[in-house]
mmCIF file of C-alpha atoms in Angstrom:
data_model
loop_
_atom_site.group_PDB
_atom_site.id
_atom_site.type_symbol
_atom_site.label_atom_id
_atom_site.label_comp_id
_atom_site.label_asym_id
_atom_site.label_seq_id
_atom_site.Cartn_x
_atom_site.Cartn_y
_atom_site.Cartn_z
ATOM 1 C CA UNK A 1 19.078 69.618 54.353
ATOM 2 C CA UNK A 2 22.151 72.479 54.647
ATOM 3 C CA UNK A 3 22.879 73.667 51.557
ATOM 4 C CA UNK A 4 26.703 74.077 50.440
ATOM 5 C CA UNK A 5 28.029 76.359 53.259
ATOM 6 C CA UNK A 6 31.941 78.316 52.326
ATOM 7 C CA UNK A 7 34.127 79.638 54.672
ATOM 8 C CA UNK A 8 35.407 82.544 54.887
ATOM 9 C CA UNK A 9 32.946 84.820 53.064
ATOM 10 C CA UNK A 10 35.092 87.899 52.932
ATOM 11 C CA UNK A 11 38.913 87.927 53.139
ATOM 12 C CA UNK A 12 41.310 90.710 52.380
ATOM 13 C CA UNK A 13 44.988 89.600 51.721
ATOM 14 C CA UNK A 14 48.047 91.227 50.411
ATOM 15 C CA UNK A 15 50.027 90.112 47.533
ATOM 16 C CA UNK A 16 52.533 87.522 47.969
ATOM 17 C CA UNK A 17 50.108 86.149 50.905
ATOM 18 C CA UNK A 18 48.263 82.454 50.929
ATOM 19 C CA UNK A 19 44.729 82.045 51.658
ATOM 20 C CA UNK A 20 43.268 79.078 52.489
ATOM 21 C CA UNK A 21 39.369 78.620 51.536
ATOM 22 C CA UNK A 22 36.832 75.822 52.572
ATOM 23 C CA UNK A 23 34.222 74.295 51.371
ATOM 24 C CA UNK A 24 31.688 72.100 53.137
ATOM 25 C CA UNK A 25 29.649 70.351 50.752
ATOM 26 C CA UNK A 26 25.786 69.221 51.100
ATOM 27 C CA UNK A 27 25.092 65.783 53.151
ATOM 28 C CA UNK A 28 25.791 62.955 50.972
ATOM 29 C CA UNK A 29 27.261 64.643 48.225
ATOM 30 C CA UNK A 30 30.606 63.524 47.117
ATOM 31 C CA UNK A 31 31.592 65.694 44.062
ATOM 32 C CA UNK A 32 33.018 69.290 44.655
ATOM 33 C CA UNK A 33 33.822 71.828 42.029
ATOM 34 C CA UNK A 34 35.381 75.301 42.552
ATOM 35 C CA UNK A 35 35.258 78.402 40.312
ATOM 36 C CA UNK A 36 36.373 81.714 40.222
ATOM 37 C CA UNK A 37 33.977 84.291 39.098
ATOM 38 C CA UNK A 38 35.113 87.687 37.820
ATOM 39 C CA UNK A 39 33.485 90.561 35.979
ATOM 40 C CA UNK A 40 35.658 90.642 33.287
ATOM 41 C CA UNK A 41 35.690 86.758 32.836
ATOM 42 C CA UNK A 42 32.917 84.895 34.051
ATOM 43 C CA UNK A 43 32.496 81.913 35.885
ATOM 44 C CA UNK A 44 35.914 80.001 35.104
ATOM 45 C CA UNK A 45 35.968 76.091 35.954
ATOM 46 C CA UNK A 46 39.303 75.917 38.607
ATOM 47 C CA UNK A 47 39.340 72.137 39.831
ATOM 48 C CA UNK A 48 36.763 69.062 40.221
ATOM 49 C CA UNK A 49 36.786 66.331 43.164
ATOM 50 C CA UNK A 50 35.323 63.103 43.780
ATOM 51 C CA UNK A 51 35.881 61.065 46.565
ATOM 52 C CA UNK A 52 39.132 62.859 47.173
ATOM 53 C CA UNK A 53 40.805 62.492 43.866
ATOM 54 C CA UNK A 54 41.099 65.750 42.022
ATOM 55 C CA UNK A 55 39.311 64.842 38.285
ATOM 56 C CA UNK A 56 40.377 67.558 36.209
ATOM 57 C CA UNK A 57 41.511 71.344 36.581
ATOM 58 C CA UNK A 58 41.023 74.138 34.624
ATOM 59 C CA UNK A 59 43.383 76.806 32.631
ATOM 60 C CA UNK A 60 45.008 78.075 35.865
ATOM 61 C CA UNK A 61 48.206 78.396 37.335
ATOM 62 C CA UNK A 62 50.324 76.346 39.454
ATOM 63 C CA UNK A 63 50.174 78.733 42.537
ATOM 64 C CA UNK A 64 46.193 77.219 42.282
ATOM 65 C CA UNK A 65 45.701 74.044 44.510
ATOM 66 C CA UNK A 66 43.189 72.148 46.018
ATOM 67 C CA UNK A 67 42.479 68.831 47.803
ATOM 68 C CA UNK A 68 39.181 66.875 49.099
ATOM 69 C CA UNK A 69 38.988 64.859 51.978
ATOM 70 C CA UNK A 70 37.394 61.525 53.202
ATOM 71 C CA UNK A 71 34.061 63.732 54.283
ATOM 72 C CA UNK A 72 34.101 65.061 51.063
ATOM 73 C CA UNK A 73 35.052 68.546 52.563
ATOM 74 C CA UNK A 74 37.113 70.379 50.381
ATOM 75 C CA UNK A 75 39.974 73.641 50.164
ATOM 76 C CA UNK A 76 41.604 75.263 47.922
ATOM 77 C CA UNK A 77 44.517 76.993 48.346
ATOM 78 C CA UNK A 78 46.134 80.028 45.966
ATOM 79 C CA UNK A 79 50.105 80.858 46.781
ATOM 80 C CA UNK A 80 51.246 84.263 46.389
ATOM 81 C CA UNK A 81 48.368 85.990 46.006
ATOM 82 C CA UNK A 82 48.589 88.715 42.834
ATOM 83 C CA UNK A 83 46.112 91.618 42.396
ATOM 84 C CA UNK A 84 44.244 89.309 39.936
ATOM 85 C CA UNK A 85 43.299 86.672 41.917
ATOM 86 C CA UNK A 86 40.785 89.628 43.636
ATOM 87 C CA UNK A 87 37.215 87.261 42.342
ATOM 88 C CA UNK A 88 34.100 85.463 43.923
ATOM 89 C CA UNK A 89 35.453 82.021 44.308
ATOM 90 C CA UNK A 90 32.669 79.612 44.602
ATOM 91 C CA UNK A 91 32.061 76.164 45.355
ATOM 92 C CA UNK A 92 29.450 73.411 44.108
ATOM 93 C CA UNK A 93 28.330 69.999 45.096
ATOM 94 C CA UNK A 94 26.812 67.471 43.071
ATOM 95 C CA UNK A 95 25.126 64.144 43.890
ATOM 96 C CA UNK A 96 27.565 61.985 41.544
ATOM 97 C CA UNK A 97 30.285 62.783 39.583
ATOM 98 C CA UNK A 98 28.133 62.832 36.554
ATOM 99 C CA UNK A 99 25.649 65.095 37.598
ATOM 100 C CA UNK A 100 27.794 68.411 36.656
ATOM 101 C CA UNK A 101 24.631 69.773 35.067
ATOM 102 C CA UNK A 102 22.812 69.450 38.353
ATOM 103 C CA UNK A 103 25.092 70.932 40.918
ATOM 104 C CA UNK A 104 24.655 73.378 43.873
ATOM 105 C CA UNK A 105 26.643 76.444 44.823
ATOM 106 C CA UNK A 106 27.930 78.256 47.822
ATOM 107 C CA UNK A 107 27.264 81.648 48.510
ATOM 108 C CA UNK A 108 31.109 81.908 47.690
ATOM 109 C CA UNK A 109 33.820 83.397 49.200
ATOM 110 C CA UNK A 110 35.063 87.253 48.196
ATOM 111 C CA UNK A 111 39.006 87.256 47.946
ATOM 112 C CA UNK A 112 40.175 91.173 47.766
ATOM 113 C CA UNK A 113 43.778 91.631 46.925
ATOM 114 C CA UNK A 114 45.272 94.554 47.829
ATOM 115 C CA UNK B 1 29.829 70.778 23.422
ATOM 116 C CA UNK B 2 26.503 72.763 22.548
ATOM 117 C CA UNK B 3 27.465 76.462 22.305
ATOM 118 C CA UNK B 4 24.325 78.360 23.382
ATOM 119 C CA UNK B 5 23.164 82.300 22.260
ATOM 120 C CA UNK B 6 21.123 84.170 24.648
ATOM 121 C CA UNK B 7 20.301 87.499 25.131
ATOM 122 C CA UNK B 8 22.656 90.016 27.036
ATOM 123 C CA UNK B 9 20.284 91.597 28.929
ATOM 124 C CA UNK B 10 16.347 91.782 29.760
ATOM 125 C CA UNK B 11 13.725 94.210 31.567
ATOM 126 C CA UNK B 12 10.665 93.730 32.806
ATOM 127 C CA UNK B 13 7.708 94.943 35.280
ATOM 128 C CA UNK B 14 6.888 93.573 38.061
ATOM 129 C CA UNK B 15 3.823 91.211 37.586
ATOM 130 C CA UNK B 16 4.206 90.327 34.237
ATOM 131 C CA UNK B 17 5.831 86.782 32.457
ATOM 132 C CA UNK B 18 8.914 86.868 31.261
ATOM 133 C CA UNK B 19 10.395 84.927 28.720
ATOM 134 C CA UNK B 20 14.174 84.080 28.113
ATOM 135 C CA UNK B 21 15.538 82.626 24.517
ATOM 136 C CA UNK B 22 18.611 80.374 24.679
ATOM 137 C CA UNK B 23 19.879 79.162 21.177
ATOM 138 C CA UNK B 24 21.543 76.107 20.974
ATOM 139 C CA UNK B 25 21.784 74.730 17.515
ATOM 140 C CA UNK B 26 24.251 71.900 17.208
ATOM 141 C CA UNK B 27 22.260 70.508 20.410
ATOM 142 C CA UNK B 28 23.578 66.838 20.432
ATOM 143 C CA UNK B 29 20.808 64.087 20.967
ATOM 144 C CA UNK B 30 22.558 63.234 24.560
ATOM 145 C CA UNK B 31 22.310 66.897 25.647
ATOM 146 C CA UNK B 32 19.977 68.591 28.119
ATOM 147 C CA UNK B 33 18.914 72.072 28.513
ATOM 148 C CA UNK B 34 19.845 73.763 32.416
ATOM 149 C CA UNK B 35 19.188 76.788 33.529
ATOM 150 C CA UNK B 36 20.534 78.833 36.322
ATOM 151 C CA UNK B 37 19.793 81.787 38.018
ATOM 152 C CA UNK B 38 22.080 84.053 40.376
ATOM 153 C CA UNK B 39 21.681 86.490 42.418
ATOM 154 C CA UNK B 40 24.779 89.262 43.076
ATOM 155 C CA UNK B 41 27.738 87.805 44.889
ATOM 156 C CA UNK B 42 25.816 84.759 45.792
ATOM 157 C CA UNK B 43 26.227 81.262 44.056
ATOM 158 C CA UNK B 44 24.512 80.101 40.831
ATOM 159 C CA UNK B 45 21.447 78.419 41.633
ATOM 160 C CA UNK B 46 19.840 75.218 39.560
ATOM 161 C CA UNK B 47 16.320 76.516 38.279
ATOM 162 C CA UNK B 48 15.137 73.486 35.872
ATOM 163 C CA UNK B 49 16.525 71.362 33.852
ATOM 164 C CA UNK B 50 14.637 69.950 30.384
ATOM 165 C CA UNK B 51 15.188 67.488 27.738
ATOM 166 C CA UNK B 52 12.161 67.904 25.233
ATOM 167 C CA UNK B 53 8.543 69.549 25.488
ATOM 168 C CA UNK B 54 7.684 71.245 28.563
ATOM 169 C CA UNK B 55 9.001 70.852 31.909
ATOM 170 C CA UNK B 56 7.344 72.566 35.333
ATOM 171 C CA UNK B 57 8.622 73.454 38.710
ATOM 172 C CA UNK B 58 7.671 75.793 41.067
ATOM 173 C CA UNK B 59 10.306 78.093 40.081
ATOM 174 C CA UNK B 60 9.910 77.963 36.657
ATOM 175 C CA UNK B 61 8.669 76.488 33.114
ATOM 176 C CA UNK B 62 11.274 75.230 30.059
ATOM 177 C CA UNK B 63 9.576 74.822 26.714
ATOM 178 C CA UNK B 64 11.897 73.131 24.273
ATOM 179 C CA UNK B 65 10.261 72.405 20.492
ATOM 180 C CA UNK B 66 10.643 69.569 18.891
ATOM 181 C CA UNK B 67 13.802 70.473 17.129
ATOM 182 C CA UNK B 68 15.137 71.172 20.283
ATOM 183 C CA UNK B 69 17.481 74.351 18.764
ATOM 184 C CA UNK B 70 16.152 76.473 21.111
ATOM 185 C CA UNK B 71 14.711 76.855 25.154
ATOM 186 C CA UNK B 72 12.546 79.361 26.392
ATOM 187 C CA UNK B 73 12.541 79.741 30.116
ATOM 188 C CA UNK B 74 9.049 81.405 31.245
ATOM 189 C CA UNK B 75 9.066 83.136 35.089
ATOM 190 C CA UNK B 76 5.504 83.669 35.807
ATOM 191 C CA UNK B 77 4.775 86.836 37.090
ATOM 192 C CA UNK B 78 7.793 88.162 38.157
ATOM 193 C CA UNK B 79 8.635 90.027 41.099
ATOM 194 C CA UNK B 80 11.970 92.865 41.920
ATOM 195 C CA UNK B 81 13.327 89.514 43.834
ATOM 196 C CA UNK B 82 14.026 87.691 40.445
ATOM 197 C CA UNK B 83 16.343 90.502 39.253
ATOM 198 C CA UNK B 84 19.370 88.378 38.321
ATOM 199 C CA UNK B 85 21.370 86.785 35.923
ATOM 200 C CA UNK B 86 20.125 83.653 33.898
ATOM 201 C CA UNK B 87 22.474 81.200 32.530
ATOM 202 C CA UNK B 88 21.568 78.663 29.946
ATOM 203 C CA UNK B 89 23.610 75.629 29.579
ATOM 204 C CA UNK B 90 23.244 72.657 26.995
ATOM 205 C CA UNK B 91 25.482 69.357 27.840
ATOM 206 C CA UNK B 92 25.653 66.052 28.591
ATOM 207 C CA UNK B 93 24.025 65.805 32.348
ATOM 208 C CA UNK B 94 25.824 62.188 32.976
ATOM 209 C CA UNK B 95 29.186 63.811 31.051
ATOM 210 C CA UNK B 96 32.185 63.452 33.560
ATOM 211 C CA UNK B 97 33.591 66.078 34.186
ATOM 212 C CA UNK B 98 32.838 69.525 35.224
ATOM 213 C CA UNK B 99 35.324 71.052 33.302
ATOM 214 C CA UNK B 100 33.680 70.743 30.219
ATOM 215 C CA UNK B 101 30.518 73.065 31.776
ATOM 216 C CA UNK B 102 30.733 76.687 30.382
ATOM 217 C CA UNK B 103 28.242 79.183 31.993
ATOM 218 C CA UNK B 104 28.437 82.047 29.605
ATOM 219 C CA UNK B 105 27.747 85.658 29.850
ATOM 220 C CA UNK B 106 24.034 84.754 31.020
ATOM 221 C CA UNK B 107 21.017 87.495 30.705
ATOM 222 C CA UNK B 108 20.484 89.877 33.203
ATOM 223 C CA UNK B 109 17.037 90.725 34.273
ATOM 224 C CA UNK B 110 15.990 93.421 35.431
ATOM 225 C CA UNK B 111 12.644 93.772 37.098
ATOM 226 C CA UNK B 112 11.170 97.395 37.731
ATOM 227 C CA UNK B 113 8.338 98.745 39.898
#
């Protein structure tokens, strides 16, 4: 079975740009997490999604979005990019919604801001 | 939620077993013991997951006493490939939400020649 594949895996914006990242989750799975990983901070929880309703979302800002779609695919979207948002964003997949404790990541996507 | 103690950092030699602590001492009777494992710039990835005794896989073993406190994840003869950080994490497996998991600072092993 294909594991949790992420799209791009390396992207270099400017700040003030949009990115765009995707997230194809594994066969059958239905719940879809995203995180941004930094040095300084850790893995940080950004947004949950099951069956394309978004669950809960973390301590970010607004400029953070996301949205999941009827084949559980999901993206996330962050608006005017600022030097901070440079992290490993990763996504994870989970069988059912309660299975958090159980999920499976991406190789993630590497955002540079420049 | 369970806040859990590990150690910051680990080495090791190839060949040998290695052993990583987790505390978790106001463990709630619902909670379960996870650990992951990841690898530089590449996802977290679910080792084993435990509720009491010992569990096996053919990644890894979890012992968890009787008081269930504590977790000791044993790696059998390690190799340089399991160089990586370990995360422990104590919750709620059929909680709802995903928001509520906190990875930590994890401990990073380092395996040597």
């Amino acid at each position: 079975k294909a594991g949790v594949t992420q799209t791009p895996r390396y992207l270099i914006k400017t700040r003030g740009q949009q990115v765009t990242l995707s997230c194809s989750p594994i066969s059958g799975h239905r719940s879809v997490s995203w995180y941004q990983q930094t040095p300084g901070q850790g893995l940080q929880f950004l947004f949950e999604y099951f069956s394309e309703t978004q669950r809960n979302k973390g301590n970010f800002p607004g400029r953070f979005s996301g949205r999941q779609f009827s084949n559980s695919r999901s993206e996330m979207n962050v608006s005017t990019l600022e030097l901070g948002d440079s992290a490993l964003y990763l996504c994870a997949s989970s069988f059912r919604q309660e299975r958090f404790y159980e999920q499976y990541f991406g190789p993630g996507t590497r955002l540079t801001v420049t | 939620l369970a806040k859990t103690t590990q150690p910051i950092s680990m080495d090791s030699y190839e060949g040998q077993e290695v052993n990583i602590t987790c505390s978790h001492n106001n463990i709630a009777t619902n909670d379960y013991i996870t650990w992951y494992q990841q690898f530089p710039s590449q996802g977290p990835r679910f080792i084993i997951q435990g509720y009491k005794t010992k569990v096996t896989n053919e990644v890894a073993s979890l012992f968890i006493p009787a008081d269930r406190k504590s977790s000791t994840l044993s790696l059998p003869r390690v190799s340089l490939s399991d160089t990586a950080v370990y995360y422990c994490l104590v919750g709620d497996p059929w909680y709802s939400s995903a928001s509520k998991i906190i990875f930590g600072s994890g401990t990073r092993l380092s395996i040597r020649p």
